Tab-separated table of N, CA and C in Angstrom:
chain	number	residue	atom	x	y	z
G	1	UNK	N	-54.888	-185.602	-81.224
G	1	UNK	CA	-54.983	-184.111	-81.169
G	1	UNK	C	-54.681	-183.544	-82.524
G	2	UNK	N	-55.520	-182.553	-82.931
G	2	UNK	CA	-55.360	-181.944	-84.309
G	2	UNK	C	-54.444	-180.762	-84.164
G	3	UNK	N	-53.611	-180.567	-85.178
G	3	UNK	CA	-52.760	-179.331	-85.321
G	3	UNK	C	-53.385	-178.236	-85.880
G	4	UNK	N	-53.261	-177.076	-85.368
G	4	UNK	CA	-53.808	-175.873	-85.880
G	4	UNK	C	-52.863	-175.097	-86.774
G	5	UNK	N	-51.626	-175.630	-86.939
G	5	UNK	CA	-50.643	-175.015	-87.735
G	5	UNK	C	-51.032	-175.110	-89.170
G	6	UNK	N	-50.815	-174.112	-90.010
G	6	UNK	CA	-51.140	-174.101	-91.421
G	6	UNK	C	-50.294	-175.139	-92.135
G	7	UNK	N	-50.853	-175.749	-93.161
G	7	UNK	CA	-50.137	-176.759	-93.892
G	7	UNK	C	-49.344	-176.145	-95.058
G	8	UNK	N	-49.495	-174.870	-95.296
G	8	UNK	CA	-48.617	-174.148	-96.209
G	8	UNK	C	-48.161	-172.905	-95.623
G	9	UNK	N	-47.063	-172.408	-96.140
G	9	UNK	CA	-46.515	-171.263	-95.540
G	9	UNK	C	-46.985	-169.985	-96.448
G	10	UNK	N	-46.921	-168.870	-95.821
G	10	UNK	CA	-47.283	-167.648	-96.643
G	10	UNK	C	-46.498	-167.571	-97.913
G	11	UNK	N	-45.187	-167.935	-97.830
G	11	UNK	CA	-44.359	-167.929	-99.031
G	11	UNK	C	-44.827	-168.894	-100.115
G	12	UNK	N	-45.316	-170.084	-99.712
G	12	UNK	CA	-45.839	-171.049	-100.728
G	12	UNK	C	-47.072	-170.378	-101.431
G	13	UNK	N	-47.958	-169.772	-100.690
G	13	UNK	CA	-49.112	-169.095	-101.253
G	13	UNK	C	-48.763	-167.939	-102.138
G	14	UNK	N	-47.750	-167.216	-101.731
G	14	UNK	CA	-47.313	-166.000	-102.549
G	14	UNK	C	-46.697	-166.517	-103.923
G	15	UNK	N	-46.074	-167.603	-103.881
G	15	UNK	CA	-45.393	-168.111	-105.123
G	15	UNK	C	-46.300	-168.810	-105.960
G	16	UNK	N	-47.349	-169.452	-105.328
G	16	UNK	CA	-48.286	-170.234	-106.137
G	16	UNK	C	-49.635	-169.916	-105.602
G	17	UNK	N	-50.317	-168.855	-105.950
G	17	UNK	CA	-51.641	-168.386	-105.381
G	17	UNK	C	-52.847	-169.261	-105.873
G	18	UNK	N	-52.598	-170.084	-106.819
G	18	UNK	CA	-53.615	-170.922	-107.300
G	18	UNK	C	-54.773	-170.028	-107.962
G	19	UNK	N	-55.954	-170.304	-107.789
G	19	UNK	CA	-56.985	-169.491	-108.393
G	19	UNK	C	-57.175	-168.127	-107.799
G	20	UNK	N	-56.578	-167.922	-106.635
G	20	UNK	CA	-56.760	-166.582	-105.936
G	20	UNK	C	-55.758	-165.705	-106.401
G	21	UNK	N	-56.212	-164.378	-106.654
G	21	UNK	CA	-55.287	-163.371	-107.009
G	21	UNK	C	-55.022	-162.510	-105.818
G	22	UNK	N	-53.773	-162.120	-105.530
G	22	UNK	CA	-53.540	-161.232	-104.393
G	22	UNK	C	-54.247	-159.901	-104.581
G	23	UNK	N	-54.714	-159.491	-103.469
G	23	UNK	CA	-55.512	-158.164	-103.483
G	23	UNK	C	-54.700	-157.040	-104.147
G	24	UNK	N	-53.351	-157.048	-103.871
G	24	UNK	CA	-52.528	-156.000	-104.426
G	24	UNK	C	-52.443	-155.952	-105.926
G	25	UNK	N	-52.803	-157.109	-106.605
G	25	UNK	CA	-52.856	-157.171	-108.067
G	25	UNK	C	-54.134	-156.482	-108.588
G	26	UNK	N	-55.043	-156.273	-107.754
G	26	UNK	CA	-56.289	-155.581	-108.155
G	26	UNK	C	-56.049	-154.189	-108.703
G	27	UNK	N	-56.425	-153.807	-109.877
G	27	UNK	CA	-56.238	-152.416	-110.360
G	27	UNK	C	-56.824	-151.302	-109.496
G	28	UNK	N	-57.756	-151.640	-108.608
G	28	UNK	CA	-58.349	-150.774	-107.702
G	28	UNK	C	-57.697	-150.787	-106.281
G	29	UNK	N	-56.532	-151.382	-106.235
G	29	UNK	CA	-56.036	-151.521	-104.897
G	29	UNK	C	-55.869	-150.283	-104.086
G	30	UNK	N	-55.354	-149.225	-104.736
G	30	UNK	CA	-55.054	-147.964	-104.127
G	30	UNK	C	-56.401	-147.348	-103.622
G	31	UNK	N	-57.467	-147.434	-104.474
G	31	UNK	CA	-58.841	-146.906	-103.989
G	31	UNK	C	-59.280	-147.732	-102.818
G	32	UNK	N	-59.149	-149.049	-102.832
G	32	UNK	CA	-59.589	-149.823	-101.702
G	32	UNK	C	-58.880	-149.431	-100.370
G	33	UNK	N	-57.544	-149.236	-100.472
G	33	UNK	CA	-56.801	-148.741	-99.382
G	33	UNK	C	-57.344	-147.411	-98.870
G	34	UNK	N	-57.649	-146.523	-99.830
G	34	UNK	CA	-58.164	-145.211	-99.494
G	34	UNK	C	-59.456	-145.252	-98.746
G	35	UNK	N	-60.290	-146.110	-99.178
G	35	UNK	CA	-61.631	-146.351	-98.536
G	35	UNK	C	-61.400	-146.715	-97.082
G	36	UNK	N	-60.521	-147.720	-96.889
G	36	UNK	CA	-60.304	-148.230	-95.509
G	36	UNK	C	-59.633	-147.151	-94.688
G	37	UNK	N	-58.771	-146.326	-95.202
G	37	UNK	CA	-58.156	-145.188	-94.556
G	37	UNK	C	-59.180	-144.132	-94.167
G	38	UNK	N	-60.059	-143.843	-95.066
G	38	UNK	CA	-61.140	-142.829	-94.824
G	38	UNK	C	-62.071	-143.293	-93.672
G	39	UNK	N	-62.396	-144.586	-93.608
G	39	UNK	CA	-63.255	-145.186	-92.599
G	39	UNK	C	-62.520	-145.453	-91.373
G	40	UNK	N	-61.267	-145.321	-91.278
G	40	UNK	CA	-60.526	-145.560	-90.074
G	40	UNK	C	-60.653	-144.489	-89.070
G	41	UNK	N	-61.106	-143.312	-89.555
G	41	UNK	CA	-61.168	-142.187	-88.660
G	41	UNK	C	-62.633	-142.097	-88.027
G	42	UNK	N	-62.744	-142.152	-86.726
G	42	UNK	CA	-64.088	-142.173	-86.120
G	42	UNK	C	-65.004	-141.042	-86.461
G	43	UNK	N	-64.452	-139.868	-86.638
G	43	UNK	CA	-65.406	-138.725	-87.030
G	43	UNK	C	-65.977	-139.021	-88.501
G	44	UNK	N	-65.168	-139.510	-89.431
G	44	UNK	CA	-65.648	-139.721	-90.773
G	44	UNK	C	-66.644	-140.907	-90.696
G	45	UNK	N	-66.422	-141.896	-89.849
G	45	UNK	CA	-67.367	-143.014	-89.853
G	45	UNK	C	-68.662	-142.570	-89.239
G	46	UNK	N	-68.679	-141.654	-88.195
G	46	UNK	CA	-69.886	-141.049	-87.685
G	46	UNK	C	-70.678	-140.246	-88.749
G	47	UNK	N	-69.836	-139.398	-89.464
G	47	UNK	CA	-70.490	-138.609	-90.426
G	47	UNK	C	-71.192	-139.554	-91.502
G	48	UNK	N	-70.427	-140.578	-91.980
G	48	UNK	CA	-71.046	-141.502	-93.027
G	48	UNK	C	-72.267	-142.166	-92.437
G	49	UNK	N	-72.308	-142.531	-91.173
G	49	UNK	CA	-73.550	-143.120	-90.518
G	49	UNK	C	-74.583	-142.137	-90.487
G	50	UNK	N	-74.316	-140.877	-90.137
G	50	UNK	CA	-75.464	-139.823	-89.997
G	50	UNK	C	-75.987	-139.621	-91.428
G	51	UNK	N	-75.198	-139.487	-92.490
G	51	UNK	CA	-75.765	-139.248	-93.732
G	51	UNK	C	-76.552	-140.440	-94.197
G	52	UNK	N	-76.100	-141.606	-93.940
G	52	UNK	CA	-76.813	-142.902	-94.385
G	52	UNK	C	-78.036	-142.953	-93.589
G	53	UNK	N	-78.216	-142.495	-92.406
G	53	UNK	CA	-79.528	-142.602	-91.708
G	53	UNK	C	-80.544	-141.762	-92.388
G	54	UNK	N	-80.206	-140.742	-93.133
G	54	UNK	CA	-81.171	-139.883	-93.768
G	54	UNK	C	-81.790	-140.601	-95.089
G	55	UNK	N	-81.156	-141.765	-95.469
G	55	UNK	CA	-81.540	-142.553	-96.580
G	55	UNK	C	-81.465	-141.743	-97.876
G	56	UNK	N	-82.582	-141.527	-98.561
G	56	UNK	CA	-82.649	-140.795	-99.834
G	56	UNK	C	-82.617	-139.307	-99.614
G	57	UNK	N	-82.790	-138.820	-98.453
G	57	UNK	CA	-82.704	-137.328	-98.207
G	57	UNK	C	-81.190	-136.918	-98.070
G	58	UNK	N	-81.044	-135.715	-98.661
G	58	UNK	CA	-79.715	-135.105	-98.477
G	58	UNK	C	-79.693	-134.358	-97.192
G	59	UNK	N	-78.479	-134.284	-96.563
G	59	UNK	CA	-78.345	-133.689	-95.238
G	59	UNK	C	-77.327	-132.550	-95.401
G	60	UNK	N	-77.704	-131.412	-94.731
G	60	UNK	CA	-76.922	-130.247	-94.782
G	60	UNK	C	-75.662	-130.360	-93.883
G	61	UNK	N	-74.585	-129.845	-94.405
G	61	UNK	CA	-73.355	-129.909	-93.581
G	61	UNK	C	-73.463	-129.252	-92.251
G	62	UNK	N	-74.220	-128.222	-92.175
G	62	UNK	CA	-74.481	-127.628	-90.828
G	62	UNK	C	-75.117	-128.422	-89.857
G	63	UNK	N	-76.135	-129.164	-90.395
G	63	UNK	CA	-76.887	-130.137	-89.508
G	63	UNK	C	-75.891	-131.198	-89.021
G	64	UNK	N	-74.977	-131.719	-89.881
G	64	UNK	CA	-73.980	-132.687	-89.390
G	64	UNK	C	-73.047	-132.127	-88.382
G	65	UNK	N	-72.637	-130.868	-88.606
G	65	UNK	CA	-71.792	-130.251	-87.575
G	65	UNK	C	-72.478	-130.157	-86.172
G	66	UNK	N	-73.678	-129.771	-86.154
G	66	UNK	CA	-74.501	-129.582	-84.862
G	66	UNK	C	-74.599	-131.024	-84.354
G	67	UNK	N	-74.986	-132.061	-85.106
G	67	UNK	CA	-75.180	-133.369	-84.599
G	67	UNK	C	-73.868	-133.970	-83.869
G	68	UNK	N	-72.752	-133.671	-84.458
G	68	UNK	CA	-71.523	-134.171	-83.958
G	68	UNK	C	-70.841	-133.223	-82.915
G	69	UNK	N	-71.291	-131.993	-82.852
G	69	UNK	CA	-70.769	-131.070	-81.941
G	69	UNK	C	-69.303	-130.590	-82.438
G	70	UNK	N	-69.242	-130.477	-83.729
G	70	UNK	CA	-67.995	-130.001	-84.341
G	70	UNK	C	-68.255	-128.768	-85.287
G	71	UNK	N	-67.163	-128.105	-85.649
G	71	UNK	CA	-67.333	-126.889	-86.628
G	71	UNK	C	-67.754	-127.318	-87.944
G	72	UNK	N	-68.342	-126.431	-88.737
G	72	UNK	CA	-68.695	-126.683	-90.211
G	72	UNK	C	-67.369	-126.915	-90.976
G	73	UNK	N	-66.317	-126.214	-90.745
G	73	UNK	CA	-65.000	-126.504	-91.495
G	73	UNK	C	-64.492	-127.883	-91.166
G	74	UNK	N	-64.724	-128.463	-89.936
G	74	UNK	CA	-64.375	-129.820	-89.666
G	74	UNK	C	-65.200	-130.804	-90.403
G	75	UNK	N	-66.420	-130.595	-90.579
G	75	UNK	CA	-67.277	-131.350	-91.373
G	75	UNK	C	-66.753	-131.373	-92.801
G	76	UNK	N	-66.465	-130.216	-93.325
G	76	UNK	CA	-66.061	-130.067	-94.739
G	76	UNK	C	-64.714	-130.772	-94.935
G	77	UNK	N	-63.855	-130.784	-94.039
G	77	UNK	CA	-62.557	-131.350	-94.124
G	77	UNK	C	-62.744	-132.893	-94.200
G	78	UNK	N	-63.584	-133.537	-93.331
G	78	UNK	CA	-63.734	-134.945	-93.337
G	78	UNK	C	-64.619	-135.359	-94.503
G	79	UNK	N	-65.574	-134.616	-94.900
G	79	UNK	CA	-66.534	-134.985	-95.981
G	79	UNK	C	-65.684	-135.019	-97.277
G	80	UNK	N	-64.664	-134.178	-97.511
G	80	UNK	CA	-63.809	-134.130	-98.680
G	80	UNK	C	-63.189	-135.467	-98.893
G	81	UNK	N	-62.771	-136.045	-97.756
G	81	UNK	CA	-62.099	-137.441	-97.877
G	81	UNK	C	-63.114	-138.480	-98.177
G	82	UNK	N	-64.289	-138.412	-97.725
G	82	UNK	CA	-65.365	-139.348	-98.029
G	82	UNK	C	-65.766	-139.263	-99.468
G	83	UNK	N	-65.892	-137.988	-99.969
G	83	UNK	CA	-66.209	-137.715	-101.278
G	83	UNK	C	-65.208	-138.241	-102.283
G	84	UNK	N	-63.867	-137.960	-101.861
G	84	UNK	CA	-62.772	-138.489	-102.747
G	84	UNK	C	-62.824	-140.045	-102.930
G	85	UNK	N	-63.276	-140.711	-101.957
G	85	UNK	CA	-63.405	-142.130	-102.052
G	85	UNK	C	-64.789	-142.673	-102.599
G	86	UNK	N	-65.519	-141.714	-103.062
G	86	UNK	CA	-66.846	-141.963	-103.649
G	86	UNK	C	-67.856	-142.576	-102.664
G	87	UNK	N	-67.609	-142.365	-101.286
G	87	UNK	CA	-68.507	-142.970	-100.335
G	87	UNK	C	-69.716	-141.931	-100.177
G	88	UNK	N	-69.519	-140.706	-100.476
G	88	UNK	CA	-70.559	-139.661	-100.292
G	88	UNK	C	-70.542	-138.829	-101.460
G	89	UNK	N	-71.782	-138.249	-101.793
G	89	UNK	CA	-71.890	-137.184	-102.970
G	89	UNK	C	-72.187	-135.905	-102.221
G	90	UNK	N	-71.838	-134.815	-102.933
G	90	UNK	CA	-71.996	-133.462	-102.433
G	90	UNK	C	-72.765	-132.599	-103.429
G	91	UNK	N	-73.654	-131.769	-102.919
G	91	UNK	CA	-74.426	-130.894	-103.832
G	91	UNK	C	-74.403	-129.470	-103.141
G	92	UNK	N	-73.987	-128.555	-103.976
G	92	UNK	CA	-73.994	-127.165	-103.333
G	92	UNK	C	-75.336	-126.446	-103.661
G	93	UNK	N	-75.994	-125.919	-102.684
G	93	UNK	CA	-77.209	-125.313	-102.784
G	93	UNK	C	-77.082	-123.898	-102.127
G	94	UNK	N	-76.841	-123.007	-102.936
G	94	UNK	CA	-76.582	-121.577	-102.460
G	94	UNK	C	-75.328	-121.611	-101.510
G	95	UNK	N	-75.463	-121.111	-100.363
G	95	UNK	CA	-74.440	-121.048	-99.316
G	95	UNK	C	-74.076	-122.443	-98.633
G	96	UNK	N	-74.958	-123.431	-98.786
G	96	UNK	CA	-74.827	-124.622	-98.074
G	96	UNK	C	-74.539	-125.854	-98.942
G	97	UNK	N	-73.716	-126.796	-98.263
G	97	UNK	CA	-73.460	-128.006	-98.971
G	97	UNK	C	-74.380	-129.103	-98.333
G	98	UNK	N	-74.867	-129.892	-99.340
G	98	UNK	CA	-75.691	-131.057	-98.909
G	98	UNK	C	-75.084	-132.310	-99.310
G	99	UNK	N	-75.195	-133.334	-98.434
G	99	UNK	CA	-74.474	-134.642	-98.680
G	99	UNK	C	-75.581	-135.795	-98.755
G	100	UNK	N	-75.203	-136.822	-99.576
G	100	UNK	CA	-75.964	-137.968	-99.678
G	100	UNK	C	-74.938	-139.188	-99.733
G	101	UNK	N	-75.388	-140.328	-99.298
G	101	UNK	CA	-74.475	-141.450	-99.316
G	101	UNK	C	-74.481	-142.203	-100.658
G	102	UNK	N	-73.386	-142.767	-101.054
G	102	UNK	CA	-73.396	-143.703	-102.154
G	102	UNK	C	-73.943	-145.002	-101.605
G	103	UNK	N	-75.222	-145.247	-101.979
G	103	UNK	CA	-75.865	-146.423	-101.344
G	103	UNK	C	-75.294	-147.768	-101.694
G	104	UNK	N	-74.769	-147.930	-102.844
G	104	UNK	CA	-74.093	-149.311	-103.250
G	104	UNK	C	-72.941	-149.546	-102.307
G	105	UNK	N	-72.022	-148.528	-102.196
G	105	UNK	CA	-70.786	-148.780	-101.370
G	105	UNK	C	-71.156	-148.809	-99.846
G	106	UNK	N	-72.164	-147.994	-99.488
G	106	UNK	CA	-72.527	-148.125	-98.065
G	106	UNK	C	-72.967	-149.451	-97.686
G	107	UNK	N	-73.830	-150.121	-98.577
G	107	UNK	CA	-74.367	-151.401	-98.306
G	107	UNK	C	-73.212	-152.338	-98.124
G	108	UNK	N	-72.207	-152.284	-98.965
G	108	UNK	CA	-71.051	-153.150	-98.863
G	108	UNK	C	-70.338	-152.956	-97.557
G	109	UNK	N	-70.181	-151.712	-97.170
G	109	UNK	CA	-69.510	-151.351	-95.840
G	109	UNK	C	-70.277	-151.874	-94.670
G	110	UNK	N	-71.629	-151.665	-94.739
G	110	UNK	CA	-72.513	-152.121	-93.692
G	110	UNK	C	-72.513	-153.626	-93.524
G	111	UNK	N	-72.428	-154.323	-94.616
G	111	UNK	CA	-72.329	-155.845	-94.531
G	111	UNK	C	-71.036	-156.302	-93.947
G	112	UNK	N	-69.928	-155.656	-94.446
G	112	UNK	CA	-68.617	-155.946	-93.910
G	112	UNK	C	-68.580	-155.660	-92.429
G	113	UNK	N	-69.028	-154.472	-91.949
G	113	UNK	CA	-69.051	-154.193	-90.555
G	113	UNK	C	-69.883	-155.221	-89.715
G	114	UNK	N	-71.033	-155.630	-90.197
G	114	UNK	CA	-71.880	-156.609	-89.469
G	114	UNK	C	-71.172	-158.021	-89.409
G	115	UNK	N	-70.507	-158.238	-90.393
G	115	UNK	CA	-69.710	-159.549	-90.491
G	115	UNK	C	-68.580	-159.568	-89.468
G	116	UNK	N	-67.948	-158.393	-89.336
G	116	UNK	CA	-66.784	-158.214	-88.388
G	116	UNK	C	-67.363	-158.269	-86.914
G	117	UNK	N	-68.478	-157.767	-86.689
G	117	UNK	CA	-69.095	-157.632	-85.242
G	117	UNK	C	-69.524	-159.083	-84.975
G	118	UNK	N	-69.871	-159.997	-85.826
G	118	UNK	CA	-70.389	-161.310	-85.456
G	118	UNK	C	-69.405	-162.178	-84.766
């Protein structure tokens, strides 16, 4: 019978990480945490998905509010967090805000999500 127990303890790995560098040593660690926090909210994840569905087209905040059945201020609140994490871009056109997805980051998130689902 084979053992499923790890051959090294987490303490051994922490003291001697070998070629692997702990994620917390990454200078972008706080940004990575922020991205995951932003995506942890179901409304923000739905908003990101709706914006990404438009592809190269910008989508109006009012259209997003109607699609989700929430108020425009609610969309603005959530989009500010996605913008802060560079997941979405915003352009003001007169009275309305239009949003587009950061395609490079969205592709990474989409790949991660599909790997998690598998």
